[in-house]
mmCIF file of C-alpha atoms in Angstrom:
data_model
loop_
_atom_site.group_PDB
_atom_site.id
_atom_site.type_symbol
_atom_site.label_atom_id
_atom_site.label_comp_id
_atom_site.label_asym_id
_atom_site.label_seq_id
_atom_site.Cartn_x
_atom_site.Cartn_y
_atom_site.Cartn_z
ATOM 1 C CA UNK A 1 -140.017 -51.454 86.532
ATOM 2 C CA UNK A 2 -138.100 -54.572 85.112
ATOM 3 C CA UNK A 3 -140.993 -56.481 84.975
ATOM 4 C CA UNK A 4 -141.966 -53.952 81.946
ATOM 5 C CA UNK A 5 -138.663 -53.687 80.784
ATOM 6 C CA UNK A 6 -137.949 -57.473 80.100
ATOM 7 C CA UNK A 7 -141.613 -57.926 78.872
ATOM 8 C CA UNK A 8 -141.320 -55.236 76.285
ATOM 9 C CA UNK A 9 -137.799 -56.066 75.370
ATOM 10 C CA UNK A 10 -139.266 -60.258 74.768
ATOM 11 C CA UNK A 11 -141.936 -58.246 72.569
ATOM 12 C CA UNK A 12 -139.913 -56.226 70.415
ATOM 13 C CA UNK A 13 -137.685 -59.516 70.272
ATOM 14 C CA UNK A 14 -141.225 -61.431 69.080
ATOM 15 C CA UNK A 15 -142.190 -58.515 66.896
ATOM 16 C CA UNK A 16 -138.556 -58.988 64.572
ATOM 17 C CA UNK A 17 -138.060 -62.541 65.122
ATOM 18 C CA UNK A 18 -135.221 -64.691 63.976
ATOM 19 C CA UNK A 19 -134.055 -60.660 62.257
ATOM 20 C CA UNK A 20 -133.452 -59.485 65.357
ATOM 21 C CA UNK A 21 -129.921 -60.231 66.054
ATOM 22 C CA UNK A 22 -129.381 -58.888 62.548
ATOM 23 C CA UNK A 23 -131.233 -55.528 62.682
ATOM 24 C CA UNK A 24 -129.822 -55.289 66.231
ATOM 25 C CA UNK A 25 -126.213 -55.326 64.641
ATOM 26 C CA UNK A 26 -127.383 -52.851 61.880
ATOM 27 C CA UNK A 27 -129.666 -50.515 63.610
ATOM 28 C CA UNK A 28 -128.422 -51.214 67.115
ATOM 29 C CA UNK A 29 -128.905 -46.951 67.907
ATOM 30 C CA UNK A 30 -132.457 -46.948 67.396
ATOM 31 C CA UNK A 31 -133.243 -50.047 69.764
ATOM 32 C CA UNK A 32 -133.506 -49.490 73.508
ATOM 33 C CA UNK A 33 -130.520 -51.547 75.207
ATOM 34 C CA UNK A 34 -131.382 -53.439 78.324
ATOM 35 C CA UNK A 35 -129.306 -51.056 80.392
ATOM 36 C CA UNK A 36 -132.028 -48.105 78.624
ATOM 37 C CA UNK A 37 -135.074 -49.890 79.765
ATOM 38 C CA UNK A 38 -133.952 -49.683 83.315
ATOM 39 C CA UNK A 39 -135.979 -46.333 84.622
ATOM 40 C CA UNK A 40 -133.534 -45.014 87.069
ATOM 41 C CA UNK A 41 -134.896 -44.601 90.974
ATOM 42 C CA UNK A 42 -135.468 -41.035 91.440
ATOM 43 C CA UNK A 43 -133.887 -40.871 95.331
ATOM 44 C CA UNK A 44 -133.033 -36.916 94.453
ATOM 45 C CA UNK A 45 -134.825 -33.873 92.866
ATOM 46 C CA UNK A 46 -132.965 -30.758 92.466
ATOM 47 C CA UNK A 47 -135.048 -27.696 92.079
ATOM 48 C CA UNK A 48 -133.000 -24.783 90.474
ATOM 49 C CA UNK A 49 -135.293 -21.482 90.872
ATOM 50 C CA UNK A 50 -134.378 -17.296 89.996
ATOM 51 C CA UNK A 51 -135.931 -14.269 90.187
ATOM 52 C CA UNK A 52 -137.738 -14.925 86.569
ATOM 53 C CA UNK A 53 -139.821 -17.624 88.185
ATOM 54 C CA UNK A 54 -142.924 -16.330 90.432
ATOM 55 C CA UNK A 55 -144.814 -19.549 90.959
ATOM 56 C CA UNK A 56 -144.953 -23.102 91.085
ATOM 57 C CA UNK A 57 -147.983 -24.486 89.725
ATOM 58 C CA UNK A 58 -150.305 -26.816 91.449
ATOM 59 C CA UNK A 59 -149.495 -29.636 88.834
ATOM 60 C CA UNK A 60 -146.103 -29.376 89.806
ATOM 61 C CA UNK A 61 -146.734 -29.918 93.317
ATOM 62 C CA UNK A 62 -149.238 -32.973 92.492
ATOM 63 C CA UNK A 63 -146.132 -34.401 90.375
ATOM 64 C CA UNK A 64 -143.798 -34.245 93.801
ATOM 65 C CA UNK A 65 -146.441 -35.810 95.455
ATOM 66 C CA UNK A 66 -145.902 -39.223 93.653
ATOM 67 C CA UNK A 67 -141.990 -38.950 94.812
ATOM 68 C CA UNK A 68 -142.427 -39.698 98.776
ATOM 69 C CA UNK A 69 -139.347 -40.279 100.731
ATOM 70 C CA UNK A 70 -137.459 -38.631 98.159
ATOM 71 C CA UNK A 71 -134.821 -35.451 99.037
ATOM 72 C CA UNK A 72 -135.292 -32.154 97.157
ATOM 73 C CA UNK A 73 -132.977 -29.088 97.101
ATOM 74 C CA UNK A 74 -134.731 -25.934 96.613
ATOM 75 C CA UNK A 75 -131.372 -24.161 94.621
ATOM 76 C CA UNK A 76 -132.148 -20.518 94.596
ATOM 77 C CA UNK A 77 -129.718 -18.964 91.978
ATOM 78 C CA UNK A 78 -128.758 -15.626 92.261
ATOM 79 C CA UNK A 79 -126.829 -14.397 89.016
ATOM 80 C CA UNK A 80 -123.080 -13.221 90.343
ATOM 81 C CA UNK A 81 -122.423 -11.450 86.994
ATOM 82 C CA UNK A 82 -125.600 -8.966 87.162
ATOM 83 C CA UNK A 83 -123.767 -8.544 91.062
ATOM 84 C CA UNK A 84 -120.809 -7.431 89.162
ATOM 85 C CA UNK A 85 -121.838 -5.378 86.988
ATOM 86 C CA UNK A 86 -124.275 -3.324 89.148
ATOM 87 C CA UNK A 87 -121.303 -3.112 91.570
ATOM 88 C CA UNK A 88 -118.914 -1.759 88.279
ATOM 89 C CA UNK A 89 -121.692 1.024 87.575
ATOM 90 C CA UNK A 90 -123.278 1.593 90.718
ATOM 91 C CA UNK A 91 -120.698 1.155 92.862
ATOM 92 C CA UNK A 92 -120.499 -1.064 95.944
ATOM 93 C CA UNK A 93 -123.047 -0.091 98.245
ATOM 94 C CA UNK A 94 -125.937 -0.076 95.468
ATOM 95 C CA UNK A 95 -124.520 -3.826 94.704
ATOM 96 C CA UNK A 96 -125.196 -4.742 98.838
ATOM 97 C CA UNK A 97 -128.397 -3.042 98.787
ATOM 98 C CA UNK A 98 -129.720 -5.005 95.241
ATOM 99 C CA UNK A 99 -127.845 -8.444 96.588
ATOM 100 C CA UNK A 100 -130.068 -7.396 100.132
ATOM 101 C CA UNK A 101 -133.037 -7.377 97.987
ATOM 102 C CA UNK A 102 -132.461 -10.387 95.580
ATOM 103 C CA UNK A 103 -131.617 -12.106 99.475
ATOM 104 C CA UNK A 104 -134.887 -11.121 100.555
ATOM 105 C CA UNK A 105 -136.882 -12.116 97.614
ATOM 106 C CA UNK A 106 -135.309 -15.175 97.437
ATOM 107 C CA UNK A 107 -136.021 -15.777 101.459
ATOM 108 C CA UNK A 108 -139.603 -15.024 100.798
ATOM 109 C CA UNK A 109 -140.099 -17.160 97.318
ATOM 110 C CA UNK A 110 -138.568 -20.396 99.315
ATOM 111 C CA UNK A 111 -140.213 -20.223 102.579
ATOM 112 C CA UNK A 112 -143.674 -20.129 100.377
ATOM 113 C CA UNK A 113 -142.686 -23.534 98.680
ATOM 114 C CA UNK A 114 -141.558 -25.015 102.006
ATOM 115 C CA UNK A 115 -144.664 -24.119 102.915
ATOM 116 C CA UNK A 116 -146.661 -25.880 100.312
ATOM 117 C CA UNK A 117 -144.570 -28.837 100.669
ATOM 118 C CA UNK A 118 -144.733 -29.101 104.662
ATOM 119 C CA UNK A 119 -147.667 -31.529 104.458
ATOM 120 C CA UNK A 120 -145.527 -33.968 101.697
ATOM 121 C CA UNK A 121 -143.076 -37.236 102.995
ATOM 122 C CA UNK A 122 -139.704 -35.428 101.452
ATOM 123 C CA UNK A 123 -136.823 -34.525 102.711
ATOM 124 C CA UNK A 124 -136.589 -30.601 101.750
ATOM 125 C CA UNK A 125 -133.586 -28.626 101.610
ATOM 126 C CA UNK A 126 -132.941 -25.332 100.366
ATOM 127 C CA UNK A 127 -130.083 -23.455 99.507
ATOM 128 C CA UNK A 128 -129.279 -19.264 98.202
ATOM 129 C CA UNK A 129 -126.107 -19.037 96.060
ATOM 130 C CA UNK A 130 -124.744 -15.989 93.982
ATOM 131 C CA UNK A 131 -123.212 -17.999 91.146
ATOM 132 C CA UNK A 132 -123.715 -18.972 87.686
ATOM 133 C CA UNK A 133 -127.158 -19.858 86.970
ATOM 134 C CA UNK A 134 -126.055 -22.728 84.134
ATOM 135 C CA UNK A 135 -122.850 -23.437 84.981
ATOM 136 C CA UNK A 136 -123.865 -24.431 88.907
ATOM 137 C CA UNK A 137 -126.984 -25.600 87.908
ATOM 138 C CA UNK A 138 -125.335 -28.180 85.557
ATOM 139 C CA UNK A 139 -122.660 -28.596 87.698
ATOM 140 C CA UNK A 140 -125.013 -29.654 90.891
ATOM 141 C CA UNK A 141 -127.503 -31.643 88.800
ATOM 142 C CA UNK A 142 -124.856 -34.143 89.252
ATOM 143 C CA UNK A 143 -125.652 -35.148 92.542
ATOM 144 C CA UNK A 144 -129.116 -35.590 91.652
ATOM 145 C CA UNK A 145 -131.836 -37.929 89.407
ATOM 146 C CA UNK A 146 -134.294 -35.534 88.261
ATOM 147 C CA UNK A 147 -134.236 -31.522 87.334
ATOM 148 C CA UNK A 148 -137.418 -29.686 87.551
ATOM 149 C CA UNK A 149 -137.117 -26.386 86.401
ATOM 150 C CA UNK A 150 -139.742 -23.598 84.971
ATOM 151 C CA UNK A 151 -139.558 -22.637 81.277
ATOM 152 C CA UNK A 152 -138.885 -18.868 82.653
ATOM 153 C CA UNK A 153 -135.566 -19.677 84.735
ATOM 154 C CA UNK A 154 -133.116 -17.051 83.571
ATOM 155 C CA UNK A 155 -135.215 -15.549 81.201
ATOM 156 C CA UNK A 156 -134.200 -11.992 82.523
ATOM 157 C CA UNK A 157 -132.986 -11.009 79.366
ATOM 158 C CA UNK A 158 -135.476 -12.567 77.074
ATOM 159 C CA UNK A 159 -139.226 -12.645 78.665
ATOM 160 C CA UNK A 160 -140.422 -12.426 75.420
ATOM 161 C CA UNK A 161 -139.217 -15.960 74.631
ATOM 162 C CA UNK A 162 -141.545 -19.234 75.260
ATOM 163 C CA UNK A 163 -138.982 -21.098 76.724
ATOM 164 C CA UNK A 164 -135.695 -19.695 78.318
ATOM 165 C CA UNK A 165 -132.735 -20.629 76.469
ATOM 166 C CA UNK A 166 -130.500 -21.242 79.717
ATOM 167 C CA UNK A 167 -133.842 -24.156 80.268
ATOM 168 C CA UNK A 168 -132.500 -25.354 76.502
ATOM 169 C CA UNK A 169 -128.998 -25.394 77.891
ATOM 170 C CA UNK A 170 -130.058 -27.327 80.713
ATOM 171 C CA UNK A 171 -132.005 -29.942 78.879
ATOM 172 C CA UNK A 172 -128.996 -30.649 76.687
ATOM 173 C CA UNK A 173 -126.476 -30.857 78.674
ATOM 174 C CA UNK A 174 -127.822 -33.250 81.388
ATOM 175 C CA UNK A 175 -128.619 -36.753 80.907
ATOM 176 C CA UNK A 176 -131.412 -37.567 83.643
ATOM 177 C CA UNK A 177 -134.927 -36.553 83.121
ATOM 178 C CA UNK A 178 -135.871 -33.104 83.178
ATOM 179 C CA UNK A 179 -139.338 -31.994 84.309
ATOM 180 C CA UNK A 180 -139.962 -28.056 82.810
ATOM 181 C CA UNK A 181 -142.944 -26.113 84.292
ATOM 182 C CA UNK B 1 -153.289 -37.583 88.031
ATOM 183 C CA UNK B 2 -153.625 -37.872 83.993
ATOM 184 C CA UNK B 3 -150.386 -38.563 82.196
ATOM 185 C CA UNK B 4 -149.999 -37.660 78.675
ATOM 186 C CA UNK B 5 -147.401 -39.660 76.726
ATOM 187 C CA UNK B 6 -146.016 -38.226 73.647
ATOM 188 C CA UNK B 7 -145.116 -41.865 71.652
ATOM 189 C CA UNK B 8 -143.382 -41.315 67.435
ATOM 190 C CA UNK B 9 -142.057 -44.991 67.865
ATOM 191 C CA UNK B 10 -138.934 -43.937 68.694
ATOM 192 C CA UNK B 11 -136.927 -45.840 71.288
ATOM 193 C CA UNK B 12 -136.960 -42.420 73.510
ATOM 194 C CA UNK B 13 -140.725 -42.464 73.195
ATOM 195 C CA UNK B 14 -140.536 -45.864 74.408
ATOM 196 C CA UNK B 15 -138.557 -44.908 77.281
ATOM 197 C CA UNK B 16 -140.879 -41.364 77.796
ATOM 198 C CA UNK B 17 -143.795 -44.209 78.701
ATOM 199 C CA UNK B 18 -141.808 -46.393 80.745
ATOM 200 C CA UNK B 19 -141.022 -42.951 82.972
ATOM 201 C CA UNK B 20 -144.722 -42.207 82.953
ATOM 202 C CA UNK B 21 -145.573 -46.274 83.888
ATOM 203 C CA UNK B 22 -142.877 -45.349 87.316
ATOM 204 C CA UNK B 23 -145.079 -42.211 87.644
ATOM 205 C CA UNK B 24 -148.587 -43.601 87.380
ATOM 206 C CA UNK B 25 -147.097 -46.778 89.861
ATOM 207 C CA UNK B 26 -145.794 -44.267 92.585
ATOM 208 C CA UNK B 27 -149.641 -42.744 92.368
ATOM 209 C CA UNK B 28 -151.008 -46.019 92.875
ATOM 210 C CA UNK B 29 -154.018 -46.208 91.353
ATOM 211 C CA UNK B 30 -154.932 -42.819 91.013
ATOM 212 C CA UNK B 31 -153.531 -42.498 87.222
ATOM 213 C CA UNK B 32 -154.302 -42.808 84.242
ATOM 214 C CA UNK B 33 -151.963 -42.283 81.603
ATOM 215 C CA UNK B 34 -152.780 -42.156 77.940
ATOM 216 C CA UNK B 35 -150.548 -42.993 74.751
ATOM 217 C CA UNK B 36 -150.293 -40.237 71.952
ATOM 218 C CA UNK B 37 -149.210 -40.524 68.974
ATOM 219 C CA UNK B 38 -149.673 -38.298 65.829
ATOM 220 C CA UNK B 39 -149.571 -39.443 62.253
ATOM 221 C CA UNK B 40 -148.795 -36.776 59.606
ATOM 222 C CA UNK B 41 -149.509 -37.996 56.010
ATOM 223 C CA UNK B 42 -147.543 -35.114 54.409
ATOM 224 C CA UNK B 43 -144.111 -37.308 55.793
ATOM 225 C CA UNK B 44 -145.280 -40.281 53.917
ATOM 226 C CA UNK B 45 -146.295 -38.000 50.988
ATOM 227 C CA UNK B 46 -142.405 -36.405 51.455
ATOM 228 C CA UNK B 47 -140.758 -39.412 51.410
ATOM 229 C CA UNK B 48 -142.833 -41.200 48.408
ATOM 230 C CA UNK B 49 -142.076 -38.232 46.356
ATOM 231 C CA UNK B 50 -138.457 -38.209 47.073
ATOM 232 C CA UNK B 51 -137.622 -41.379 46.923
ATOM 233 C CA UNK B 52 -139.948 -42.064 44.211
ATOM 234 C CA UNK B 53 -139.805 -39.498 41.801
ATOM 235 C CA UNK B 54 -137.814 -42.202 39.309
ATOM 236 C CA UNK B 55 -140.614 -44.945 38.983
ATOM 237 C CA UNK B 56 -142.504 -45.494 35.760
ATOM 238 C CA UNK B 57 -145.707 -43.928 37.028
ATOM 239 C CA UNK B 58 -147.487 -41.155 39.036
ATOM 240 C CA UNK B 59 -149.727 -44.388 39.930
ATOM 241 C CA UNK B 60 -146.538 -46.243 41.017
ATOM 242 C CA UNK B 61 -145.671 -43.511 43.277
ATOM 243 C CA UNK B 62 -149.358 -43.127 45.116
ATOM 244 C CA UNK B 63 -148.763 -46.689 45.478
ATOM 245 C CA UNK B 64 -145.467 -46.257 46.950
ATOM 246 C CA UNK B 65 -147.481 -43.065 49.319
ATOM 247 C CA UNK B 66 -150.028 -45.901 50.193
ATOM 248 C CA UNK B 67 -147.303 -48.335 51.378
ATOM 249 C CA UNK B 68 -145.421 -45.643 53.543
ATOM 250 C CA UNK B 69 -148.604 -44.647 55.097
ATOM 251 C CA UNK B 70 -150.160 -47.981 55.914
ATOM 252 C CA UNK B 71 -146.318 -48.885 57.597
ATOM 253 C CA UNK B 72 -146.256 -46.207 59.551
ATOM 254 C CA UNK B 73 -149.642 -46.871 61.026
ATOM 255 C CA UNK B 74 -148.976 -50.062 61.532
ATOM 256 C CA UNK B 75 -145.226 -49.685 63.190
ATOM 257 C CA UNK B 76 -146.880 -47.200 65.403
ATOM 258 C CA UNK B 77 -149.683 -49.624 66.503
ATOM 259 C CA UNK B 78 -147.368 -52.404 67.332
ATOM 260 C CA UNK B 79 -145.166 -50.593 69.664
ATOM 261 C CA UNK B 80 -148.416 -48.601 71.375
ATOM 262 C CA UNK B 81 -150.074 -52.353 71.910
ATOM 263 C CA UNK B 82 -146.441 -53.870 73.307
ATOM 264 C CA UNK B 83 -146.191 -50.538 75.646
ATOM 265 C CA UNK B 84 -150.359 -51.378 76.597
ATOM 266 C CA UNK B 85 -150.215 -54.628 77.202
ATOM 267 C CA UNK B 86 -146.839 -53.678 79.465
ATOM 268 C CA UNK B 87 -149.061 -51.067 81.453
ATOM 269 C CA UNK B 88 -152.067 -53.850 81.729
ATOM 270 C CA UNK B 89 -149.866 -56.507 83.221
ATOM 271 C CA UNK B 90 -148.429 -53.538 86.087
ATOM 272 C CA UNK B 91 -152.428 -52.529 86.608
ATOM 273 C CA UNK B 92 -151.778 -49.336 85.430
ATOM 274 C CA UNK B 93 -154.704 -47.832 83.674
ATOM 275 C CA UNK B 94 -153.474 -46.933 80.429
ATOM 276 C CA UNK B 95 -155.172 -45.977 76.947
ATOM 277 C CA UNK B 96 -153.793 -45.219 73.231
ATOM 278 C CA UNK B 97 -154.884 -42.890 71.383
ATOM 279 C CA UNK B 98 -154.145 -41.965 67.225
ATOM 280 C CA UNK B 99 -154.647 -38.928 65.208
ATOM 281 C CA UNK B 100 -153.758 -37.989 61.853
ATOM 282 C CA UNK B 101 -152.768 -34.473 61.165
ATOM 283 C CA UNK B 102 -149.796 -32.077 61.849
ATOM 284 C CA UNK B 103 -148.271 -33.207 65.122
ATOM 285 C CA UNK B 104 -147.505 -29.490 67.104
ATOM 286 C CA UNK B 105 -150.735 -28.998 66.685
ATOM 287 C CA UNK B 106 -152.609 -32.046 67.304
ATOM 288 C CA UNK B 107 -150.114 -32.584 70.406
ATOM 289 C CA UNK B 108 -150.318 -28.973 72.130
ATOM 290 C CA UNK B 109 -154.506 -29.037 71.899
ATOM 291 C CA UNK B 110 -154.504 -32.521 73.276
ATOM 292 C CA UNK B 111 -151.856 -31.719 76.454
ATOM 293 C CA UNK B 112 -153.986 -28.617 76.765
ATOM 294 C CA UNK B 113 -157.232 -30.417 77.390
ATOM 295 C CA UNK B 114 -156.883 -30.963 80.822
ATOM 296 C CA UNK B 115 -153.713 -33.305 81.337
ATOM 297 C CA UNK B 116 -151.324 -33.146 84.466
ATOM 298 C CA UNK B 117 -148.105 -34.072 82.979
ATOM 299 C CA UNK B 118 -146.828 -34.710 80.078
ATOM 300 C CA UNK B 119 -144.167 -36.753 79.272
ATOM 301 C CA UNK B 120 -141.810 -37.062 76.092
ATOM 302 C CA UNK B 121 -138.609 -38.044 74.801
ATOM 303 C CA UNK B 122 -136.027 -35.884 73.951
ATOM 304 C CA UNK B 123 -135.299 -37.265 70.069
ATOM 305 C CA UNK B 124 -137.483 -38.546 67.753
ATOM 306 C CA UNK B 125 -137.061 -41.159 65.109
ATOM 307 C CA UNK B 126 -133.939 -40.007 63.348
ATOM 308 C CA UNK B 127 -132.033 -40.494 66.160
ATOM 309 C CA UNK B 128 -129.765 -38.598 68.979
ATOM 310 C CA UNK B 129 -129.118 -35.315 67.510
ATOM 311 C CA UNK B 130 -129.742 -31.851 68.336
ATOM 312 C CA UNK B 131 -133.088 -31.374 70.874
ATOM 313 C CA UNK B 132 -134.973 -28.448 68.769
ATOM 314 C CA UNK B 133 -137.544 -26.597 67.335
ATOM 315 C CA UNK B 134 -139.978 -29.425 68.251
ATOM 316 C CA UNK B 135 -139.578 -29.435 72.133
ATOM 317 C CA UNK B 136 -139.929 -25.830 72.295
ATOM 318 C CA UNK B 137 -142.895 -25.678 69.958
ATOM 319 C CA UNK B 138 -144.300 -28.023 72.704
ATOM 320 C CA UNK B 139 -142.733 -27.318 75.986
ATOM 321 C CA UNK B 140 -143.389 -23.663 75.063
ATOM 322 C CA UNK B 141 -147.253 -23.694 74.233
ATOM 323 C CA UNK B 142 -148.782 -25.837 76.783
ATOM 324 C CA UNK B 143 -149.889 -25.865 80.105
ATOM 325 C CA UNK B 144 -148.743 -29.100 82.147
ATOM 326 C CA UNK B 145 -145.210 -29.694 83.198
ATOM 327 C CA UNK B 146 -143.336 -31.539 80.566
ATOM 328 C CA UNK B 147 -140.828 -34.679 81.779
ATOM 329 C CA UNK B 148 -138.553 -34.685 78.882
ATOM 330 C CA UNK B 149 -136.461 -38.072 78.792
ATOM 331 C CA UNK B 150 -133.225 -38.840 77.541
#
């Protein structure tokens, strides 16, 4: 991708001409810097998926597709504050038998997407944790290039709502691209 | 694989097609990927009146409309022919495409119409600032997956 990077960058630099250097100086926040040009490799996808989302869709899958060799953690978040609470109404055992069922659900849901990835060159992880569904997703996108993530994730609450604002939270807080579904 | 690039002239617009040039690559040459951009005249009609409300003459201010206008076509076409010729000298197959008229609109009927991804930056023209009301007027009313890049 340098090739297009240093070519566009010589255009722009054609397109001002001896102003550059100026308007550069002046207006140096709406030029893309060298360093911006650069499209990061994407070695790393990290997947974050709840209960709100039921599907995957197909163009999603034909996206991954263009990634081969690349890893991908399947992150199935399961929210530790609804734990709490149903455990602080309903009392311990109802909390086991819900976290047995969110378990399950989330078993089923990830074994379905290994599936549809089995035939794809990726290296495919996938991982169940009872946490905070921003603050670990944030937290893990870290250790990864790109976030793909459906418009519904954590949209318990609000279903009604086009996009999940948790999704919104997501998108602002991390600087890599973000793929939403 | 048919890419949809969402391009206001903004440097993260720039970017947003540079992402979608790595995508189209990694598909070899199964993509296509086409430039979108969206011209609204009522922002050159907003600006002309604002800024020109204190010249002599309604005339003067048309004028001042007609100048706006014609510079914002043109600014747009220049960086859409810099980002073609880019995607012509990689062998990507890679078209622009221009349309006057309110951009939600215009944008979620053309990413609806049969596109795979889409891909966008996350500001526009004024700058970093808050991501809003446009991304989820867009994210939240089409079909394909959006790449939003920062």
């Amino acid at each position: 991708m340098d090739v297009f990077s240093s070519m566009i960058s010589r255009k722009f630099r054609n397109i001002a001409g001896e102003r550059y250097e100026e308007i550069m100086n002046f207006y140096r926040e709406f030029l893309l810097s060298e360093e911006e040009m650069h499209v990061p490799e994407v070695s790393s996808i990290l997947m974050p998926i709840d209960g709100s989302v039921h599907v995957i869709p197909e163009k999603v899958y034909r996206l991954l597709s263009a990634y081969e060799g690349v890893s991908i953690l399947l992150l199935y978040v399961i929210d530790m504050n609804v734990l709490r609470i149903v455990e602080g109404t309903l009392g311990k055992m109802e909390a086991e038998i819900f976290k047995g069922k969110e378990l399950k659900r989330a078993d089923e849901f990830l074994r379905a997407v290994e599936v549809k990835l089995s035939g794809f060159r990726i290296s495919l992880r996938t991982e169940v944790i009872i946490g905070h569904k921003g603050d670990d997703v944030v937290r893990r996108a870290r250790e990864h290039d790109m976030i793909i993530v459906s418009k519904k994730y954590g949209s318990e609450g609000a279903r009604s709502l086009r996009i999940s604002p948790l999704v919104f939270r997501i998108v602002h807080s991390i600087a890599k691209p973000v793929v939403v579904y | 694989m048919r890419i949809l690039v969402l391009v206001d002239g903004s440097k993260w617009s720039q970017k947003a097609a540079l992402h979608a040039f790595d995508v189209a690559k990694r598909k070899g040459g199964k993509a296509k990927v086409v430039l979108y951009s969206v011209l609204d005249r009522r922002e050159a009609r907003a600006i002309a009146f604002h800024l020109g409300v204190r010249r002599d003459s309604v005339d003067e201010i048309v004028k001042f409309e007609e100048r706006i206008w014609e510079e914002t076509k043109r600014s747009v076409k220049e960086v859409m022919s810099v980002l073609l010729s880019a995607a012509a000298e990689e062998g990507i197959n890679c078209s622009m495409k221009i349309v006057e008229g309110p951009a939600v609109d215009s944008i979620v009927r053309e990413a609806n119409s049969g596109y795979d991804l889409v891909v966008m930056g996350a500001f526009g023209k004024s700058g970093k600032g808050h991501i809003g009301s446009l991304l989820e007027d867009i994210v939240g009313s089409i079909e394909p997956p959006v790449m939003i890049v920062r």
